[in-house]
Amino acid sequence: MKKVAILQSNYIPWKGYFDMINMVDEFVLYDCVQYTKNDWRNRNQIKTPNGVQWLTIPCRFESMNQKINETKVSDKLWASKHFKTIVQNYSKAKHFKEYKELFENLYKEVADEELLSVINYKFLIAINEILGIKTKISKCEDFSLIEGQTSRLVQICKDAGATHYISGPAAKDYLDESLFEDAGIKVEWMNYGGYGEYEQLFSPFVHGVSIIDLIFNEGSNAPKYMNSFKENR
C-alpha cells in the first residue's frame, strides 16, 4: 500500500496541512498550476494580542496564466519584516527561545530567494524536521503532466505507484473519483475535525493559524495536538 497526496505549496501552513503530509508516503507539491492571488500560497495567519494577523509575501502578478512555480517575490525586505513580527508576537511563548535561532536563520536564508515555491519548500522541509515527519516530498515537475484536471492527478499517482490518494475536502466539488477507481486507486478524504486545544497565547483559541503557533507554544509536544500522529501510533 502506498498513500500519495498532491497539493499546492503554502507559506508556513496550518497544522492540517502537515497532518496530510504525515498521513501519506509521498507528498507532491503541485506548483505547476495557476497562481491565485489572496490565497494561502503566499500568506498565512499568526496570533497577536489584537486577533489574527496576516503575514504576506509580496509577489508579482504578471499574468492570469502565471503558475505558482513561476511566481516571483516583489520586495526582498519581506523576510526581515516577517521575522520581526513573529518575535514581537511570540517572544513570550513557552518554547519560542528553543526555535528562535532556527527560524531566524531560515528567514535569512530565504531573504534573497526570488521564487515563492522555493521559499515555501524550504519552510516545509524545516518544519517537517521539527515535527519528525519523514514523508518523501516530491514536485509535480518530476511527473508526467497530462491534460485534464483529474486525469493529471491520476497520472501523477500512477507514476508514484500510489494505491491510495488522499485529498482535501474542498476537492469534492471537482474531483472525478471514477477516474481513480478505473486506475485502481482508492480516494480517501481528509477530515480536519477533532483537534484539541493547546496552550495558545491571546484568547480566544484559533485552530486555523500557521503551524509555527503550535511549535512556539508546545515545542516538542506539538505532534500530540495533531491528528495524524495519534493515528500513526
mmCIF file with all atom_site columns, C-alpha atoms in Angstrom:
data_model
loop_
_atom_site.group_PDB
_atom_site.id
_atom_site.type_symbol
_atom_site.label_atom_id
_atom_site.label_alt_id
_atom_site.label_comp_id
_atom_site.label_asym_id
_atom_site.label_entity_id
_atom_site.label_seq_id
_atom_site.pdbx_PDB_ins_code
_atom_site.Cartn_x
_atom_site.Cartn_y
_atom_site.Cartn_z
_atom_site.occupancy
_atom_site.B_iso_or_equiv
_atom_site.pdbx_formal_charge
_atom_site.auth_seq_id
_atom_site.auth_comp_id
_atom_site.auth_asym_id
_atom_site.auth_atom_id
_atom_site.pdbx_PDB_model_num
ATOM 1   C CA . MET A 1 1   ? 0.000   0.000  0.000   1.00 0.00 ? 1   MET A CA 1
ATOM 2   C CA . LYS A 1 2   ? 1.241   3.485  -0.853  1.00 0.00 ? 2   LYS A CA 1
ATOM 3   C CA . LYS A 1 3   ? -0.592  6.694  0.005   1.00 0.00 ? 3   LYS A CA 1
ATOM 4   C CA . VAL A 1 4   ? 0.012   9.857  -2.013  1.00 0.00 ? 4   VAL A CA 1
ATOM 5   C CA . ALA A 1 5   ? -1.242  13.430 -1.636  1.00 0.00 ? 5   ALA A CA 1
ATOM 6   C CA . ILE A 1 6   ? -0.925  16.220 -4.205  1.00 0.00 ? 6   ILE A CA 1
ATOM 7   C CA . LEU A 1 7   ? -1.291  19.821 -3.070  1.00 0.00 ? 7   LEU A CA 1
ATOM 8   C CA . GLN A 1 8   ? -0.096  23.336 -3.856  1.00 0.00 ? 8   GLN A CA 1
ATOM 9   C CA . SER A 1 9   ? 2.618   24.718 -1.624  1.00 0.00 ? 9   SER A CA 1
ATOM 10  C CA . ASN A 1 10  ? 1.540   27.167 1.078   1.00 0.00 ? 10  ASN A CA 1
ATOM 11  C CA . TYR A 1 11  ? 3.522   29.652 3.135   1.00 0.00 ? 11  TYR A CA 1
ATOM 12  C CA . ILE A 1 12  ? 4.076   28.337 6.711   1.00 0.00 ? 12  ILE A CA 1
ATOM 13  C CA . PRO A 1 13  ? 0.790   26.327 6.545   1.00 0.00 ? 13  PRO A CA 1
ATOM 14  C CA . TRP A 1 14  ? -1.518  25.368 9.397   1.00 0.00 ? 14  TRP A CA 1
ATOM 15  C CA . LYS A 1 15  ? -1.329  22.048 11.269  1.00 0.00 ? 15  LYS A CA 1
ATOM 16  C CA . GLY A 1 16  ? -3.893  20.349 8.997   1.00 0.00 ? 16  GLY A CA 1
ATOM 17  C CA . TYR A 1 17  ? -1.532  20.716 6.024   1.00 0.00 ? 17  TYR A CA 1
ATOM 18  C CA . PHE A 1 18  ? 1.227   18.929 7.925   1.00 0.00 ? 18  PHE A CA 1
ATOM 19  C CA . ASP A 1 19  ? -1.226  16.274 9.078   1.00 0.00 ? 19  ASP A CA 1
ATOM 20  C CA . MET A 1 20  ? -1.871  15.483 5.418   1.00 0.00 ? 20  MET A CA 1
ATOM 21  C CA . ILE A 1 21  ? 1.865   15.244 4.757   1.00 0.00 ? 21  ILE A CA 1
ATOM 22  C CA . ASN A 1 22  ? 2.321   12.933 7.723   1.00 0.00 ? 22  ASN A CA 1
ATOM 23  C CA . MET A 1 23  ? -0.534  10.664 6.617   1.00 0.00 ? 23  MET A CA 1
ATOM 24  C CA . VAL A 1 24  ? 0.995   9.784  3.249   1.00 0.00 ? 24  VAL A CA 1
ATOM 25  C CA . ASP A 1 25  ? 4.106   8.040  1.947   1.00 0.00 ? 25  ASP A CA 1
ATOM 26  C CA . GLU A 1 26  ? 4.763   10.665 -0.726  1.00 0.00 ? 26  GLU A CA 1
ATOM 27  C CA . PHE A 1 27  ? 3.599   14.265 -0.862  1.00 0.00 ? 27  PHE A CA 1
ATOM 28  C CA . VAL A 1 28  ? 3.705   16.021 -4.238  1.00 0.00 ? 28  VAL A CA 1
ATOM 29  C CA . LEU A 1 29  ? 3.946   19.811 -4.334  1.00 0.00 ? 29  LEU A CA 1
ATOM 30  C CA . TYR A 1 30  ? 1.553   20.808 -7.093  1.00 0.00 ? 30  TYR A CA 1
ATOM 31  C CA . ASP A 1 31  ? 3.005   24.189 -8.042  1.00 0.00 ? 31  ASP A CA 1
ATOM 32  C CA . CYS A 1 32  ? 2.726   23.719 -11.810 1.00 0.00 ? 32  CYS A CA 1
ATOM 33  C CA . VAL A 1 33  ? -0.817  25.126 -11.689 1.00 0.00 ? 33  VAL A CA 1
ATOM 34  C CA . GLN A 1 34  ? -2.213  28.649 -11.786 1.00 0.00 ? 34  GLN A CA 1
ATOM 35  C CA . TYR A 1 35  ? -1.167  31.061 -9.071  1.00 0.00 ? 35  TYR A CA 1
ATOM 36  C CA . THR A 1 36  ? -4.125  32.599 -7.255  1.00 0.00 ? 36  THR A CA 1
ATOM 37  C CA . LYS A 1 37  ? -3.923  35.995 -5.575  1.00 0.00 ? 37  LYS A CA 1
ATOM 38  C CA . ASN A 1 38  ? -5.058  36.480 -1.973  1.00 0.00 ? 38  ASN A CA 1
ATOM 39  C CA . ASP A 1 39  ? -4.698  32.783 -1.244  1.00 0.00 ? 39  ASP A CA 1
ATOM 40  C CA . TRP A 1 40  ? -2.609  30.566 1.043   1.00 0.00 ? 40  TRP A CA 1
ATOM 41  C CA . ARG A 1 41  ? 0.273   30.258 -1.449  1.00 0.00 ? 41  ARG A CA 1
ATOM 42  C CA . ASN A 1 42  ? 1.996   33.433 -0.246  1.00 0.00 ? 42  ASN A CA 1
ATOM 43  C CA . ARG A 1 43  ? 0.388   34.185 3.120   1.00 0.00 ? 43  ARG A CA 1
ATOM 44  C CA . ASN A 1 44  ? -0.775  32.797 6.420   1.00 0.00 ? 44  ASN A CA 1
ATOM 45  C CA . GLN A 1 45  ? -2.046  33.924 9.811   1.00 0.00 ? 45  GLN A CA 1
ATOM 46  C CA . ILE A 1 46  ? -0.480  34.205 13.261  1.00 0.00 ? 46  ILE A CA 1
ATOM 47  C CA . LYS A 1 47  ? -1.956  35.091 16.672  1.00 0.00 ? 47  LYS A CA 1
ATOM 48  C CA . THR A 1 48  ? -1.487  38.586 18.129  1.00 0.00 ? 48  THR A CA 1
ATOM 49  C CA . PRO A 1 49  ? -2.965  40.444 21.122  1.00 0.00 ? 49  PRO A CA 1
ATOM 50  C CA . ASN A 1 50  ? -5.354  42.076 18.641  1.00 0.00 ? 50  ASN A CA 1
ATOM 51  C CA . GLY A 1 51  ? -6.532  38.873 16.972  1.00 0.00 ? 51  GLY A CA 1
ATOM 52  C CA . VAL A 1 52  ? -5.136  37.072 13.945  1.00 0.00 ? 52  VAL A CA 1
ATOM 53  C CA . GLN A 1 53  ? -2.769  38.876 11.600  1.00 0.00 ? 53  GLN A CA 1
ATOM 54  C CA . TRP A 1 54  ? -1.747  38.043 8.050   1.00 0.00 ? 54  TRP A CA 1
ATOM 55  C CA . LEU A 1 55  ? 1.904   37.539 7.131   1.00 0.00 ? 55  LEU A CA 1
ATOM 56  C CA . THR A 1 56  ? 2.042   38.031 3.364   1.00 0.00 ? 56  THR A CA 1
ATOM 57  C CA . ILE A 1 57  ? 4.970   37.534 0.997   1.00 0.00 ? 57  ILE A CA 1
ATOM 58  C CA . PRO A 1 58  ? 4.614   40.295 -1.642  1.00 0.00 ? 58  PRO A CA 1
ATOM 59  C CA . CYS A 1 59  ? 4.567   38.697 -5.085  1.00 0.00 ? 59  CYS A CA 1
ATOM 60  C CA . ARG A 1 60  ? 4.391   39.896 -8.666  1.00 0.00 ? 60  ARG A CA 1
ATOM 61  C CA . PHE A 1 61  ? 1.206   39.077 -10.524 1.00 0.00 ? 61  PHE A CA 1
ATOM 62  C CA . GLU A 1 62  ? 2.166   39.295 -14.183 1.00 0.00 ? 62  GLU A CA 1
ATOM 63  C CA . SER A 1 63  ? -0.346  37.085 -15.982 1.00 0.00 ? 63  SER A CA 1
ATOM 64  C CA . MET A 1 64  ? -3.605  35.203 -15.454 1.00 0.00 ? 64  MET A CA 1
ATOM 65  C CA . ASN A 1 65  ? -1.741  32.103 -16.681 1.00 0.00 ? 65  ASN A CA 1
ATOM 66  C CA . GLN A 1 66  ? 1.107   32.545 -14.205 1.00 0.00 ? 66  GLN A CA 1
ATOM 67  C CA . LYS A 1 67  ? 1.968   29.317 -12.401 1.00 0.00 ? 67  LYS A CA 1
ATOM 68  C CA . ILE A 1 68  ? 2.854   29.086 -8.724  1.00 0.00 ? 68  ILE A CA 1
ATOM 69  C CA . ASN A 1 69  ? 6.367   27.876 -9.559  1.00 0.00 ? 69  ASN A CA 1
ATOM 70  C CA . GLU A 1 70  ? 6.839   30.920 -11.812 1.00 0.00 ? 70  GLU A CA 1
ATOM 71  C CA . THR A 1 71  ? 5.721   33.444 -9.207  1.00 0.00 ? 71  THR A CA 1
ATOM 72  C CA . LYS A 1 72  ? 8.411   35.830 -8.006  1.00 0.00 ? 72  LYS A CA 1
ATOM 73  C CA . VAL A 1 73  ? 8.801   37.907 -4.852  1.00 0.00 ? 73  VAL A CA 1
ATOM 74  C CA . SER A 1 74  ? 8.443   41.655 -5.378  1.00 0.00 ? 74  SER A CA 1
ATOM 75  C CA . ASP A 1 75  ? 10.037  43.002 -2.170  1.00 0.00 ? 75  ASP A CA 1
ATOM 76  C CA . LYS A 1 76  ? 13.127  41.438 -0.611  1.00 0.00 ? 76  LYS A CA 1
ATOM 77  C CA . LEU A 1 77  ? 12.523  43.126 2.749   1.00 0.00 ? 77  LEU A CA 1
ATOM 78  C CA . TRP A 1 78  ? 9.574   40.797 3.464   1.00 0.00 ? 78  TRP A CA 1
ATOM 79  C CA . ALA A 1 79  ? 11.644  38.187 5.341   1.00 0.00 ? 79  ALA A CA 1
ATOM 80  C CA . SER A 1 80  ? 13.113  40.556 7.920   1.00 0.00 ? 80  SER A CA 1
ATOM 81  C CA . LYS A 1 81  ? 9.675   42.150 8.421   1.00 0.00 ? 81  LYS A CA 1
ATOM 82  C CA . HIS A 1 82  ? 8.002   38.780 8.966   1.00 0.00 ? 82  HIS A CA 1
ATOM 83  C CA . PHE A 1 83  ? 10.579  37.596 11.458  1.00 0.00 ? 83  PHE A CA 1
ATOM 84  C CA . LYS A 1 84  ? 10.361  40.875 13.371  1.00 0.00 ? 84  LYS A CA 1
ATOM 85  C CA . THR A 1 85  ? 6.571   40.479 13.578  1.00 0.00 ? 85  THR A CA 1
ATOM 86  C CA . ILE A 1 86  ? 6.938   36.879 14.757  1.00 0.00 ? 86  ILE A CA 1
ATOM 87  C CA . VAL A 1 87  ? 9.357   37.942 17.513  1.00 0.00 ? 87  VAL A CA 1
ATOM 88  C CA . GLN A 1 88  ? 7.009   40.717 18.635  1.00 0.00 ? 88  GLN A CA 1
ATOM 89  C CA . ASN A 1 89  ? 4.075   38.331 18.999  1.00 0.00 ? 89  ASN A CA 1
ATOM 90  C CA . TYR A 1 90  ? 5.698   35.066 20.121  1.00 0.00 ? 90  TYR A CA 1
ATOM 91  C CA . SER A 1 91  ? 8.644   36.109 22.298  1.00 0.00 ? 91  SER A CA 1
ATOM 92  C CA . LYS A 1 92  ? 6.638   35.180 25.394  1.00 0.00 ? 92  LYS A CA 1
ATOM 93  C CA . ALA A 1 93  ? 5.561   31.783 24.064  1.00 0.00 ? 93  ALA A CA 1
ATOM 94  C CA . LYS A 1 94  ? 6.842   28.932 26.236  1.00 0.00 ? 94  LYS A CA 1
ATOM 95  C CA . HIS A 1 95  ? 9.119   27.370 23.597  1.00 0.00 ? 95  HIS A CA 1
ATOM 96  C CA . PHE A 1 96  ? 9.979   30.373 21.428  1.00 0.00 ? 96  PHE A CA 1
ATOM 97  C CA . LYS A 1 97  ? 13.604  30.581 22.600  1.00 0.00 ? 97  LYS A CA 1
ATOM 98  C CA . GLU A 1 98  ? 14.191  26.968 21.527  1.00 0.00 ? 98  GLU A CA 1
ATOM 99  C CA . TYR A 1 99  ? 13.306  27.728 17.918  1.00 0.00 ? 99  TYR A CA 1
ATOM 100 C CA . LYS A 1 100 ? 14.188  31.412 17.555  1.00 0.00 ? 100 LYS A CA 1
ATOM 101 C CA . GLU A 1 101 ? 17.640  30.828 16.042  1.00 0.00 ? 101 GLU A CA 1
ATOM 102 C CA . LEU A 1 102 ? 16.367  28.141 13.671  1.00 0.00 ? 102 LEU A CA 1
ATOM 103 C CA . PHE A 1 103 ? 13.653  30.390 12.242  1.00 0.00 ? 103 PHE A CA 1
ATOM 104 C CA . GLU A 1 104 ? 15.892  33.450 12.234  1.00 0.00 ? 104 GLU A CA 1
ATOM 105 C CA . ASN A 1 105 ? 18.431  31.568 10.113  1.00 0.00 ? 105 ASN A CA 1
ATOM 106 C CA . LEU A 1 106 ? 15.673  30.240 7.874   1.00 0.00 ? 106 LEU A CA 1
ATOM 107 C CA . TYR A 1 107 ? 14.334  33.724 7.192   1.00 0.00 ? 107 TYR A CA 1
ATOM 108 C CA . LYS A 1 108 ? 17.859  34.940 6.452   1.00 0.00 ? 108 LYS A CA 1
ATOM 109 C CA . GLU A 1 109 ? 18.339  32.015 4.052   1.00 0.00 ? 109 GLU A CA 1
ATOM 110 C CA . VAL A 1 110 ? 15.203  32.778 2.021   1.00 0.00 ? 110 VAL A CA 1
ATOM 111 C CA . ALA A 1 111 ? 15.541  36.582 2.119   1.00 0.00 ? 111 ALA A CA 1
ATOM 112 C CA . ASP A 1 112 ? 17.226  36.732 -1.291  1.00 0.00 ? 112 ASP A CA 1
ATOM 113 C CA . GLU A 1 113 ? 15.236  33.908 -2.863  1.00 0.00 ? 113 GLU A CA 1
ATOM 114 C CA . GLU A 1 114 ? 13.274  35.033 -5.911  1.00 0.00 ? 114 GLU A CA 1
ATOM 115 C CA . LEU A 1 115 ? 10.760  32.201 -6.334  1.00 0.00 ? 115 LEU A CA 1
ATOM 116 C CA . LEU A 1 116 ? 7.803   31.733 -3.986  1.00 0.00 ? 116 LEU A CA 1
ATOM 117 C CA . SER A 1 117 ? 7.793   27.951 -4.499  1.00 0.00 ? 117 SER A CA 1
ATOM 118 C CA . VAL A 1 118 ? 11.365  27.636 -3.302  1.00 0.00 ? 118 VAL A CA 1
ATOM 119 C CA . ILE A 1 119 ? 10.626  29.699 -0.194  1.00 0.00 ? 119 ILE A CA 1
ATOM 120 C CA . ASN A 1 120 ? 7.583   27.568 0.657   1.00 0.00 ? 120 ASN A CA 1
ATOM 121 C CA . TYR A 1 121 ? 9.573   24.382 0.062   1.00 0.00 ? 121 TYR A CA 1
ATOM 122 C CA . LYS A 1 122 ? 12.367  25.411 2.426   1.00 0.00 ? 122 LYS A CA 1
ATOM 123 C CA . PHE A 1 123 ? 9.943   26.247 5.214   1.00 0.00 ? 123 PHE A CA 1
ATOM 124 C CA . LEU A 1 124 ? 8.071   22.985 4.658   1.00 0.00 ? 124 LEU A CA 1
ATOM 125 C CA . ILE A 1 125 ? 11.235  20.872 4.879   1.00 0.00 ? 125 ILE A CA 1
ATOM 126 C CA . ALA A 1 126 ? 12.410  22.668 8.022   1.00 0.00 ? 126 ALA A CA 1
ATOM 127 C CA . ILE A 1 127 ? 9.040   22.314 9.758   1.00 0.00 ? 127 ILE A CA 1
ATOM 128 C CA . ASN A 1 128 ? 8.770   18.641 8.777   1.00 0.00 ? 128 ASN A CA 1
ATOM 129 C CA . GLU A 1 129 ? 12.096  18.087 10.514  1.00 0.00 ? 129 GLU A CA 1
ATOM 130 C CA . ILE A 1 130 ? 10.899  19.890 13.656  1.00 0.00 ? 130 ILE A CA 1
ATOM 131 C CA . LEU A 1 131 ? 7.762   17.729 13.772  1.00 0.00 ? 131 LEU A CA 1
ATOM 132 C CA . GLY A 1 132 ? 9.570   14.495 12.923  1.00 0.00 ? 132 GLY A CA 1
ATOM 133 C CA . ILE A 1 133 ? 7.711   13.992 9.637   1.00 0.00 ? 133 ILE A CA 1
ATOM 134 C CA . LYS A 1 134 ? 9.697   11.714 7.306   1.00 0.00 ? 134 LYS A CA 1
ATOM 135 C CA . THR A 1 135 ? 7.363   11.665 4.274   1.00 0.00 ? 135 THR A CA 1
ATOM 136 C CA . LYS A 1 136 ? 9.019   11.839 0.847   1.00 0.00 ? 136 LYS A CA 1
ATOM 137 C CA . ILE A 1 137 ? 8.476   15.299 -0.697  1.00 0.00 ? 137 ILE A CA 1
ATOM 138 C CA . SER A 1 138 ? 8.352   15.486 -4.499  1.00 0.00 ? 138 SER A CA 1
ATOM 139 C CA . LYS A 1 139 ? 7.500   18.188 -7.031  1.00 0.00 ? 139 LYS A CA 1
ATOM 140 C CA . CYS A 1 140 ? 4.994   17.994 -9.879  1.00 0.00 ? 140 CYS A CA 1
ATOM 141 C CA . GLU A 1 141 ? 7.771   18.752 -12.373 1.00 0.00 ? 141 GLU A CA 1
ATOM 142 C CA . ASP A 1 142 ? 9.100   15.252 -11.669 1.00 0.00 ? 142 ASP A CA 1
ATOM 143 C CA . PHE A 1 143 ? 5.966   13.610 -13.128 1.00 0.00 ? 143 PHE A CA 1
ATOM 144 C CA . SER A 1 144 ? 4.040   13.259 -16.390 1.00 0.00 ? 144 SER A CA 1
ATOM 145 C CA . LEU A 1 145 ? 1.748   16.284 -16.616 1.00 0.00 ? 145 LEU A CA 1
ATOM 146 C CA . ILE A 1 146 ? -1.076  15.331 -18.949 1.00 0.00 ? 146 ILE A CA 1
ATOM 147 C CA . GLU A 1 147 ? -4.197  17.384 -19.709 1.00 0.00 ? 147 GLU A CA 1
ATOM 148 C CA . GLY A 1 148 ? -7.359  17.113 -17.638 1.00 0.00 ? 148 GLY A CA 1
ATOM 149 C CA . GLN A 1 149 ? -7.854  18.277 -14.060 1.00 0.00 ? 149 GLN A CA 1
ATOM 150 C CA . THR A 1 150 ? -8.472  14.855 -12.522 1.00 0.00 ? 150 THR A CA 1
ATOM 151 C CA . SER A 1 151 ? -6.634  12.875 -15.199 1.00 0.00 ? 151 SER A CA 1
ATOM 152 C CA . ARG A 1 152 ? -3.401  14.675 -14.378 1.00 0.00 ? 152 ARG A CA 1
ATOM 153 C CA . LEU A 1 153 ? -3.733  13.824 -10.676 1.00 0.00 ? 153 LEU A CA 1
ATOM 154 C CA . VAL A 1 154 ? -4.426  10.187 -11.542 1.00 0.00 ? 154 VAL A CA 1
ATOM 155 C CA . GLN A 1 155 ? -1.343  10.047 -13.785 1.00 0.00 ? 155 GLN A CA 1
ATOM 156 C CA . ILE A 1 156 ? 0.875   11.505 -11.051 1.00 0.00 ? 156 ILE A CA 1
ATOM 157 C CA . CYS A 1 157 ? -0.467  8.899  -8.632  1.00 0.00 ? 157 CYS A CA 1
ATOM 158 C CA . LYS A 1 158 ? 0.219   6.131  -11.154 1.00 0.00 ? 158 LYS A CA 1
ATOM 159 C CA . ASP A 1 159 ? 3.750   7.409  -11.748 1.00 0.00 ? 159 ASP A CA 1
ATOM 160 C CA . ALA A 1 160 ? 4.295   7.458  -7.983  1.00 0.00 ? 160 ALA A CA 1
ATOM 161 C CA . GLY A 1 161 ? 2.965   3.905  -7.595  1.00 0.00 ? 161 GLY A CA 1
ATOM 162 C CA . ALA A 1 162 ? 0.050   5.015  -5.411  1.00 0.00 ? 162 ALA A CA 1
ATOM 163 C CA . THR A 1 163 ? -2.692  2.676  -4.231  1.00 0.00 ? 163 THR A CA 1
ATOM 164 C CA . HIS A 1 164 ? -4.458  5.426  -2.258  1.00 0.00 ? 164 HIS A CA 1
ATOM 165 C CA . TYR A 1 165 ? -4.934  9.133  -2.997  1.00 0.00 ? 165 TYR A CA 1
ATOM 166 C CA . ILE A 1 166 ? -5.537  11.451 -0.016  1.00 0.00 ? 166 ILE A CA 1
ATOM 167 C CA . SER A 1 167 ? -7.385  14.657 -0.852  1.00 0.00 ? 167 SER A CA 1
ATOM 168 C CA . GLY A 1 168 ? -8.615  17.717 0.996   1.00 0.00 ? 168 GLY A CA 1
ATOM 169 C CA . PRO A 1 169 ? -12.408 18.009 1.324   1.00 0.00 ? 169 PRO A CA 1
ATOM 170 C CA . ALA A 1 170 ? -12.618 21.079 -0.945  1.00 0.00 ? 170 ALA A CA 1
ATOM 171 C CA . ALA A 1 171 ? -11.763 18.895 -3.957  1.00 0.00 ? 171 ALA A CA 1
ATOM 172 C CA . LYS A 1 172 ? -15.097 17.048 -3.654  1.00 0.00 ? 172 LYS A CA 1
ATOM 173 C CA . ASP A 1 173 ? -16.571 19.784 -5.851  1.00 0.00 ? 173 ASP A CA 1
ATOM 174 C CA . TYR A 1 174 ? -14.489 18.854 -8.884  1.00 0.00 ? 174 TYR A CA 1
ATOM 175 C CA . LEU A 1 175 ? -12.675 15.534 -8.411  1.00 0.00 ? 175 LEU A CA 1
ATOM 176 C CA . ASP A 1 176 ? -13.897 12.698 -10.653 1.00 0.00 ? 176 ASP A CA 1
ATOM 177 C CA . GLU A 1 177 ? -13.439 9.698  -8.362  1.00 0.00 ? 177 GLU A CA 1
ATOM 178 C CA . SER A 1 178 ? -14.351 7.276  -11.144 1.00 0.00 ? 178 SER A CA 1
ATOM 179 C CA . LEU A 1 179 ? -11.066 8.020  -12.940 1.00 0.00 ? 179 LEU A CA 1
ATOM 180 C CA . PHE A 1 180 ? -9.170  6.970  -9.821  1.00 0.00 ? 180 PHE A CA 1
ATOM 181 C CA . GLU A 1 181 ? -11.310 3.849  -9.491  1.00 0.00 ? 181 GLU A CA 1
ATOM 182 C CA . ASP A 1 182 ? -10.573 2.927  -13.120 1.00 0.00 ? 182 ASP A CA 1
ATOM 183 C CA . ALA A 1 183 ? -6.852  3.195  -12.314 1.00 0.00 ? 183 ALA A CA 1
ATOM 184 C CA . GLY A 1 184 ? -7.235  1.011  -9.221  1.00 0.00 ? 184 GLY A CA 1
ATOM 185 C CA . ILE A 1 185 ? -6.535  3.888  -6.840  1.00 0.00 ? 185 ILE A CA 1
ATOM 186 C CA . LYS A 1 186 ? -8.729  4.468  -3.790  1.00 0.00 ? 186 LYS A CA 1
ATOM 187 C CA . VAL A 1 187 ? -9.640  8.057  -2.897  1.00 0.00 ? 187 VAL A CA 1
ATOM 188 C CA . GLU A 1 188 ? -9.668  8.996  0.798   1.00 0.00 ? 188 GLU A CA 1
ATOM 189 C CA . TRP A 1 189 ? -10.818 12.355 2.142   1.00 0.00 ? 189 TRP A CA 1
ATOM 190 C CA . MET A 1 190 ? -9.077  14.355 4.855   1.00 0.00 ? 190 MET A CA 1
ATOM 191 C CA . ASN A 1 191 ? -11.075 15.139 7.968   1.00 0.00 ? 191 ASN A CA 1
ATOM 192 C CA . TYR A 1 192 ? -9.897  18.296 9.718   1.00 0.00 ? 192 TYR A CA 1
ATOM 193 C CA . GLY A 1 193 ? -12.202 17.920 12.723  1.00 0.00 ? 193 GLY A CA 1
ATOM 194 C CA . GLY A 1 194 ? -11.448 16.804 16.253  1.00 0.00 ? 194 GLY A CA 1
ATOM 195 C CA . TYR A 1 195 ? -8.407  18.951 17.006  1.00 0.00 ? 195 TYR A CA 1
ATOM 196 C CA . GLY A 1 196 ? -7.732  19.585 20.683  1.00 0.00 ? 196 GLY A CA 1
ATOM 197 C CA . GLU A 1 197 ? -6.828  22.998 22.033  1.00 0.00 ? 197 GLU A CA 1
ATOM 198 C CA . TYR A 1 198 ? -3.343  23.712 23.343  1.00 0.00 ? 198 TYR A CA 1
ATOM 199 C CA . GLU A 1 199 ? -1.840  26.491 25.460  1.00 0.00 ? 199 GLU A CA 1
ATOM 200 C CA . GLN A 1 200 ? -2.130  29.308 22.940  1.00 0.00 ? 200 GLN A CA 1
ATOM 201 C CA . LEU A 1 201 ? -1.250  32.953 23.580  1.00 0.00 ? 201 LEU A CA 1
ATOM 202 C CA . PHE A 1 202 ? -4.031  35.515 23.325  1.00 0.00 ? 202 PHE A CA 1
ATOM 203 C CA . SER A 1 203 ? -7.577  34.188 23.647  1.00 0.00 ? 203 SER A CA 1
ATOM 204 C CA . PRO A 1 204 ? -9.902  33.199 22.093  1.00 0.00 ? 204 PRO A CA 1
ATOM 205 C CA . PHE A 1 205 ? -8.363  29.998 20.736  1.00 0.00 ? 205 PHE A CA 1
ATOM 206 C CA . VAL A 1 206 ? -7.963  29.768 16.930  1.00 0.00 ? 206 VAL A CA 1
ATOM 207 C CA . HIS A 1 207 ? -7.181  26.478 15.164  1.00 0.00 ? 207 HIS A CA 1
ATOM 208 C CA . GLY A 1 208 ? -6.519  27.763 11.641  1.00 0.00 ? 208 GLY A CA 1
ATOM 209 C CA . VAL A 1 209 ? -3.322  29.733 12.197  1.00 0.00 ? 209 VAL A CA 1
ATOM 210 C CA . SER A 1 210 ? 0.162   28.804 10.995  1.00 0.00 ? 210 SER A CA 1
ATOM 211 C CA . ILE A 1 211 ? 1.868   25.717 12.419  1.00 0.00 ? 211 ILE A CA 1
ATOM 212 C CA . ILE A 1 212 ? 4.516   27.993 13.954  1.00 0.00 ? 212 ILE A CA 1
ATOM 213 C CA . ASP A 1 213 ? 1.925   28.946 16.588  1.00 0.00 ? 213 ASP A CA 1
ATOM 214 C CA . LEU A 1 214 ? 1.723   25.331 17.753  1.00 0.00 ? 214 LEU A CA 1
ATOM 215 C CA . ILE A 1 215 ? 5.513   24.890 17.619  1.00 0.00 ? 215 ILE A CA 1
ATOM 216 C CA . PHE A 1 216 ? 6.295   28.013 19.657  1.00 0.00 ? 216 PHE A CA 1
ATOM 217 C CA . ASN A 1 217 ? 3.648   27.215 22.251  1.00 0.00 ? 217 ASN A CA 1
ATOM 218 C CA . GLU A 1 218 ? 4.106   23.435 22.625  1.00 0.00 ? 218 GLU A CA 1
ATOM 219 C CA . GLY A 1 219 ? 7.621   22.708 21.349  1.00 0.00 ? 219 GLY A CA 1
ATOM 220 C CA . SER A 1 220 ? 8.386   19.004 21.093  1.00 0.00 ? 220 SER A CA 1
ATOM 221 C CA . ASN A 1 221 ? 4.843   18.239 22.297  1.00 0.00 ? 221 ASN A CA 1
ATOM 222 C CA . ALA A 1 222 ? 3.371   19.779 19.127  1.00 0.00 ? 222 ALA A CA 1
ATOM 223 C CA . PRO A 1 223 ? 2.677   16.397 17.426  1.00 0.00 ? 223 PRO A CA 1
ATOM 224 C CA . LYS A 1 224 ? 0.417   15.434 20.354  1.00 0.00 ? 224 LYS A CA 1
ATOM 225 C CA . TYR A 1 225 ? -2.038  18.065 19.110  1.00 0.00 ? 225 TYR A CA 1
ATOM 226 C CA . MET A 1 226 ? -2.052  16.766 15.526  1.00 0.00 ? 226 MET A CA 1
ATOM 227 C CA . ASN A 1 227 ? -4.448  14.032 14.427  1.00 0.00 ? 227 ASN A CA 1
ATOM 228 C CA . SER A 1 228 ? -2.076  12.117 12.143  1.00 0.00 ? 228 SER A CA 1
ATOM 229 C CA . PHE A 1 229 ? 0.416   11.359 14.905  1.00 0.00 ? 229 PHE A CA 1
ATOM 230 C CA . LYS A 1 230 ? -2.349  9.897  17.064  1.00 0.00 ? 230 LYS A CA 1
ATOM 231 C CA . GLU A 1 231 ? -3.466  7.687  14.185  1.00 0.00 ? 231 GLU A CA 1
ATOM 232 C CA . ASN A 1 232 ? 0.100   6.545  13.435  1.00 0.00 ? 232 ASN A CA 1
ATOM 233 C CA . ARG A 1 233 ? 0.708   5.350  16.997  1.00 0.00 ? 233 ARG A CA 1
#
